[in-house]
CSV table of C-alpha atoms (C1' of nucleotides) in Angstrom, one decimal:
chain,number,residue,atom,x,y,z
A,783,MET,CA,-12.2,-5.0,7.9
A,784,ASP,CA,-13.8,-1.8,9.1
A,785,VAL,CA,-16.0,-1.1,12.0
A,786,LYS,CA,-19.2,-1.6,10.0
A,787,GLU,CA,-18.2,-5.1,8.9
A,788,ILE,CA,-17.1,-6.0,12.4
A,789,SER,CA,-20.6,-5.0,13.5
A,790,GLU,CA,-22.2,-7.2,10.9
A,791,VAL,CA,-20.1,-10.2,11.9
A,792,ILE,CA,-21.1,-9.7,15.5
A,793,LYS,CA,-24.8,-9.5,14.8
A,794,TYR,CA,-24.5,-12.6,12.6
A,795,HIS,CA,-22.9,-14.6,15.3
A,796,ARG,CA,-25.3,-13.4,18.0
A,797,LYS,CA,-28.3,-14.4,15.8
A,798,ILE,CA,-26.8,-17.8,15.0
A,799,SER,CA,-26.2,-18.3,18.7
A,800,GLY,CA,-29.8,-17.6,19.5
A,801,LEU,CA,-29.1,-14.8,21.8
A,802,SER,CA,-30.9,-11.5,22.2
A,803,ARG,CA,-29.0,-8.3,22.8
A,804,VAL,CA,-30.0,-8.4,26.5
A,805,ASP,CA,-28.7,-12.0,26.7
A,806,CYS,CA,-25.4,-10.9,25.3
A,807,ALA,CA,-25.3,-7.8,27.5
A,808,HIS,CA,-25.6,-10.0,30.6
A,809,LEU,CA,-23.1,-12.5,29.4
A,810,ALA,CA,-20.6,-9.9,28.6
A,811,GLY,CA,-21.3,-7.8,31.6
A,812,LEU,CA,-22.4,-4.8,29.5
A,813,GLY,CA,-25.5,-2.7,29.1
A,814,LYS,CA,-27.9,-3.4,26.3
A,815,THR,CA,-27.2,0.0,24.8
A,816,VAL,CA,-23.6,-0.9,24.0
A,817,ILE,CA,-24.6,-4.1,22.3
A,818,TYR,CA,-27.0,-2.0,20.2
A,819,ASP,CA,-24.3,0.6,19.5
A,820,ILE,CA,-21.7,-2.0,18.5
A,821,GLU,CA,-24.0,-3.7,16.1
A,822,HIS,CA,-24.7,-0.4,14.5
A,823,GLY,CA,-21.0,0.3,13.9
A,824,LYS,CA,-20.6,3.0,16.5
A,825,GLU,CA,-16.9,3.8,16.5
A,826,THR,CA,-16.9,5.5,19.9
A,827,VAL,CA,-17.5,2.4,22.0
A,828,GLN,CA,-14.7,1.4,24.3
A,829,LEU,CA,-12.4,-1.3,23.1
A,830,ARG,CA,-13.1,-3.2,26.2
A,831,SER,CA,-16.8,-3.4,25.4
A,832,LEU,CA,-16.0,-4.8,21.9
A,833,MET,CA,-13.5,-7.4,23.3
A,834,LYS,CA,-16.0,-8.6,25.9
A,835,LEU,CA,-18.7,-9.1,23.3
A,836,LEU,CA,-16.3,-10.8,20.9
A,837,ALA,CA,-15.3,-13.2,23.8
A,838,VAL,CA,-18.9,-14.1,24.5
A,839,LEU,CA,-19.4,-14.9,20.8
A,840,ASN,CA,-16.2,-16.8,20.5
A,841,ILE,CA,-14.7,-14.5,17.9
A,842,LYS,CA,-11.0,-13.8,17.8
A,843,ILE,CA,-9.1,-10.8,16.5
A,844,GLU,CA,-6.1,-10.9,14.3
A,845,LEU,CA,-3.9,-8.2,12.9
A,846,LYS,CA,-2.5,-8.3,9.4
A,847,SER,CA,0.2,-6.3,7.8
A,848,PRO,CA,3.3,-6.6,5.6
A,849,LEU,CA,5.4,-6.4,8.8
A,850,MET,CA,3.6,-9.0,10.9
A,851,LYS,CA,5.9,-11.8,9.8
A,852,HIS,CA,8.9,-9.9,11.0
A,853,TYR,CA,7.1,-9.2,14.3
A,854,ILE,CA,6.4,-12.9,14.8
A,855,ASN,CA,9.9,-13.8,13.9
A,856,GLU,CA,11.5,-11.4,16.4
A,857,LYS,CA,9.0,-12.2,19.1
A,858,GLY,CA,9.5,-16.0,18.7
B,1100,MET,CA,-5.1,-11.9,20.2
B,1101,ASP,CA,-5.8,-9.8,23.3
B,1102,VAL,CA,-5.4,-6.1,23.9
B,1103,LYS,CA,-1.9,-6.5,25.2
B,1104,GLU,CA,-0.6,-8.2,22.2
B,1105,ILE,CA,-2.4,-5.7,19.9
B,1106,SER,CA,-0.5,-3.0,21.8
B,1107,GLU,CA,2.8,-4.7,21.2
B,1108,VAL,CA,2.1,-5.1,17.5
B,1109,ILE,CA,1.3,-1.4,17.3
B,1110,LYS,CA,4.4,-0.3,19.1
B,1111,TYR,CA,6.5,-2.6,16.9
B,1112,HIS,CA,5.0,-1.1,13.8
B,1113,ARG,CA,5.4,2.4,14.9
B,1114,LYS,CA,9.1,1.9,15.8
B,1115,ILE,CA,9.9,0.2,12.5
B,1116,SER,CA,8.1,3.1,10.7
B,1117,GLY,CA,10.4,5.6,12.5
B,1118,LEU,CA,7.6,7.5,14.0
B,1119,SER,CA,7.4,9.0,17.5
B,1120,ARG,CA,4.1,8.9,19.4
B,1121,VAL,CA,3.6,12.5,18.7
B,1122,ASP,CA,4.0,11.8,15.0
B,1123,CYS,CA,1.5,9.1,15.1
B,1124,ALA,CA,-0.9,11.2,17.1
B,1125,HIS,CA,-0.8,13.9,14.4
B,1126,LEU,CA,-1.1,11.5,11.6
B,1127,ALA,CA,-4.1,9.8,13.2
B,1128,GLY,CA,-5.7,13.0,14.4
B,1129,LEU,CA,-5.4,11.9,18.0
B,1130,GLY,CA,-3.8,13.2,21.2
B,1131,LYS,CA,-0.4,11.8,22.3
B,1132,THR,CA,-1.9,10.4,25.4
B,1133,VAL,CA,-4.1,8.0,23.6
B,1134,ILE,CA,-1.2,6.6,21.6
B,1135,TYR,CA,0.6,6.1,24.9
B,1136,ASP,CA,-2.5,4.4,26.4
B,1137,ILE,CA,-3.0,2.1,23.4
B,1138,GLU,CA,0.6,1.0,23.5
B,1139,HIS,CA,0.2,0.2,27.1
B,1140,GLY,CA,-2.8,-2.0,26.5
B,1141,LYS,CA,-5.4,0.2,28.0
B,1142,GLU,CA,-8.8,-1.4,27.2
B,1143,THR,CA,-10.9,1.7,27.8
B,1144,VAL,CA,-9.7,3.6,24.7
B,1145,GLN,CA,-12.3,4.2,22.1
B,1146,LEU,CA,-12.5,1.8,19.2
B,1147,ARG,CA,-12.2,4.8,16.9
B,1148,SER,CA,-8.9,5.7,18.3
B,1149,LEU,CA,-7.5,2.2,17.8
B,1150,MET,CA,-8.8,2.1,14.2
B,1151,LYS,CA,-7.3,5.4,13.3
B,1152,LEU,CA,-3.9,4.3,14.7
B,1153,LEU,CA,-4.1,1.0,12.9
B,1154,ALA,CA,-4.9,2.8,9.6
B,1155,VAL,CA,-1.8,5.1,10.0
B,1156,LEU,CA,0.4,2.0,10.6
B,1157,ASN,CA,-1.2,0.1,7.7
B,1158,ILE,CA,-2.4,-2.7,10.0
B,1159,LYS,CA,-5.7,-4.5,9.2
B,1160,ILE,CA,-8.1,-6.2,11.5
B,1161,GLU,CA,-9.6,-9.6,10.8
B,1162,LEU,CA,-12.1,-11.6,12.8
B,1163,LYS,CA,-11.8,-15.4,13.1
B,1164,SER,CA,-14.3,-17.9,14.4
B,1165,PRO,CA,-15.8,-21.3,13.5
B,1166,LEU,CA,-18.8,-19.5,12.0
B,1167,MET,CA,-16.9,-17.1,9.8
B,1168,LYS,CA,-17.0,-19.3,6.7
B,1169,HIS,CA,-20.7,-19.5,7.0
B,1170,TYR,CA,-20.9,-15.7,7.3
B,1171,ILE,CA,-18.8,-15.2,4.2
B,1172,ASN,CA,-20.8,-17.8,2.3
B,1173,GLU,CA,-24.1,-16.2,3.1
B,1174,LYS,CA,-22.8,-12.7,2.6
B,1175,GLY,CA,-21.3,-13.6,-0.8
C,1021,DT,C1',30.6,13.5,28.3
C,1022,DC,C1',26.7,16.8,26.4
C,1023,DC,C1',22.6,17.8,23.8
C,1024,DA,C1',18.3,16.7,21.7
C,1025,DT,C1',14.5,13.7,21.3
C,1026,DT,C1',11.4,10.6,23.1
C,1027,DT,C1',9.0,8.4,26.6
C,1028,DT,C1',6.8,8.1,30.9
C,1029,DA,C1',3.7,9.9,34.2
C,1030,DC,C1',0.8,12.9,36.3
C,1031,DT,C1',-2.8,16.9,36.5
C,1032,DG,C1',-7.2,19.4,35.6
C,1033,DT,C1',-10.7,20.4,32.4
C,1034,DT,C1',-13.8,19.3,28.8
C,1035,DT,C1',-16.1,16.0,26.4
C,1036,DT,C1',-18.7,12.0,26.0
C,1037,DA,C1',-19.7,7.1,26.4
C,1038,DA,C1',-22.2,3.7,29.5
C,1039,DC,C1',-26.1,2.8,31.8
C,1040,DG,C1',-31.0,1.9,33.0
C,1041,DG,C1',-35.5,3.4,32.1
C,1042,DT,C1',-39.0,4.0,29.0
C,1043,DA,C1',-41.9,3.3,25.0
C,1044,DA,C1',-42.9,2.7,20.3
C,1045,DA,C1',-42.1,-0.3,16.4
C,1046,DA,C1',-41.1,-4.7,14.5
C,1047,DG,C1',-41.0,-9.3,14.6
C,1048,DT,C1',-42.8,-14.2,16.0
C,1049,DA,C1',-45.8,-17.7,17.2
C,1050,DA,C1',-50.2,-19.5,18.9
D,1334,DT,C1',-56.3,-11.6,15.3
D,1335,DT,C1',-53.9,-11.7,20.2
D,1336,DA,C1',-50.0,-12.1,23.2
D,1337,DC,C1',-45.1,-12.2,23.7
D,1338,DT,C1',-40.4,-11.1,22.6
D,1339,DT,C1',-37.1,-8.4,20.5
D,1340,DT,C1',-35.4,-4.3,18.5
D,1341,DT,C1',-35.1,0.5,17.9
D,1342,DA,C1',-34.6,4.9,19.7
D,1343,DC,C1',-34.6,8.5,22.9
D,1344,DC,C1',-33.7,10.4,27.6
D,1345,DG,C1',-31.0,12.2,32.0
D,1346,DT,C1',-27.6,10.9,35.1
D,1347,DT,C1',-23.2,9.2,36.3
D,1348,DA,C1',-18.8,7.7,35.4
D,1349,DA,C1',-14.8,8.1,32.8
D,1350,DA,C1',-11.9,8.8,28.6
D,1351,DA,C1',-9.6,12.4,25.6
D,1352,DC,C1',-6.9,16.1,25.6
D,1353,DA,C1',-3.1,19.5,26.3
D,1354,DG,C1',0.2,20.9,29.4
D,1355,DT,C1',4.0,20.0,32.1
D,1356,DA,C1',8.1,17.9,33.8
D,1357,DA,C1',11.0,14.1,35.0
D,1358,DA,C1',13.2,10.0,33.3
D,1359,DA,C1',15.1,7.5,29.6
D,1360,DT,C1',17.1,7.0,25.2
D,1361,DG,C1',20.3,7.8,21.5
D,1362,DG,C1',23.7,10.3,18.8
D,1363,DA,C1',27.7,13.4,18.3
DNA sequence: TCCATTTTACTGTTTTAACGGTAAAAGTAA
DNA sequence: TTACTTTTACCGTTAAAACAGTAAAATGGA
């Protein structure tokens, strides 16, 4: 999943939630501009901004790779 | 998965791959400082920097939420 | 042990994103 | 249509990240 698709998922969730960008901005403690940027796939936003927005929309991040099962095993 | 766990996964993958931070920095087209920051869970790094590093380490991002199935359905 | 590599940590400069403000455009409902 | 809300898009200022350089500390192998 690339940044563009992430942005689409976010916009979809916000719309379903009935929130405007300004609503999301306030809920996430961000400016409206960043919400706009994220939803347009801007890659230079801060990771923090993305994480805050994802939290507001109840979206979780997962990482996948051929090595992830080994990581989980070792980590317990 | 929060930023701290993402950082741990990244460090694990880099170690297994036998790469130093400088190696990763060159491969990802980033400075060594950002690799260090990401592996320490710094939330203010750019999303672009994280994505570049994930690509080098062959790690993919997925988003999970109760609404994701609807999104996938509608998107086709 | 010694030697080489890596990692940590800090610094100063340059680059740039975040922010609010504004306004036009687009959408929505009465 | 009108009126209202939202979105798009740009701006200037402010705040802060990216970066390379440096050096000390840690790590690992011979």
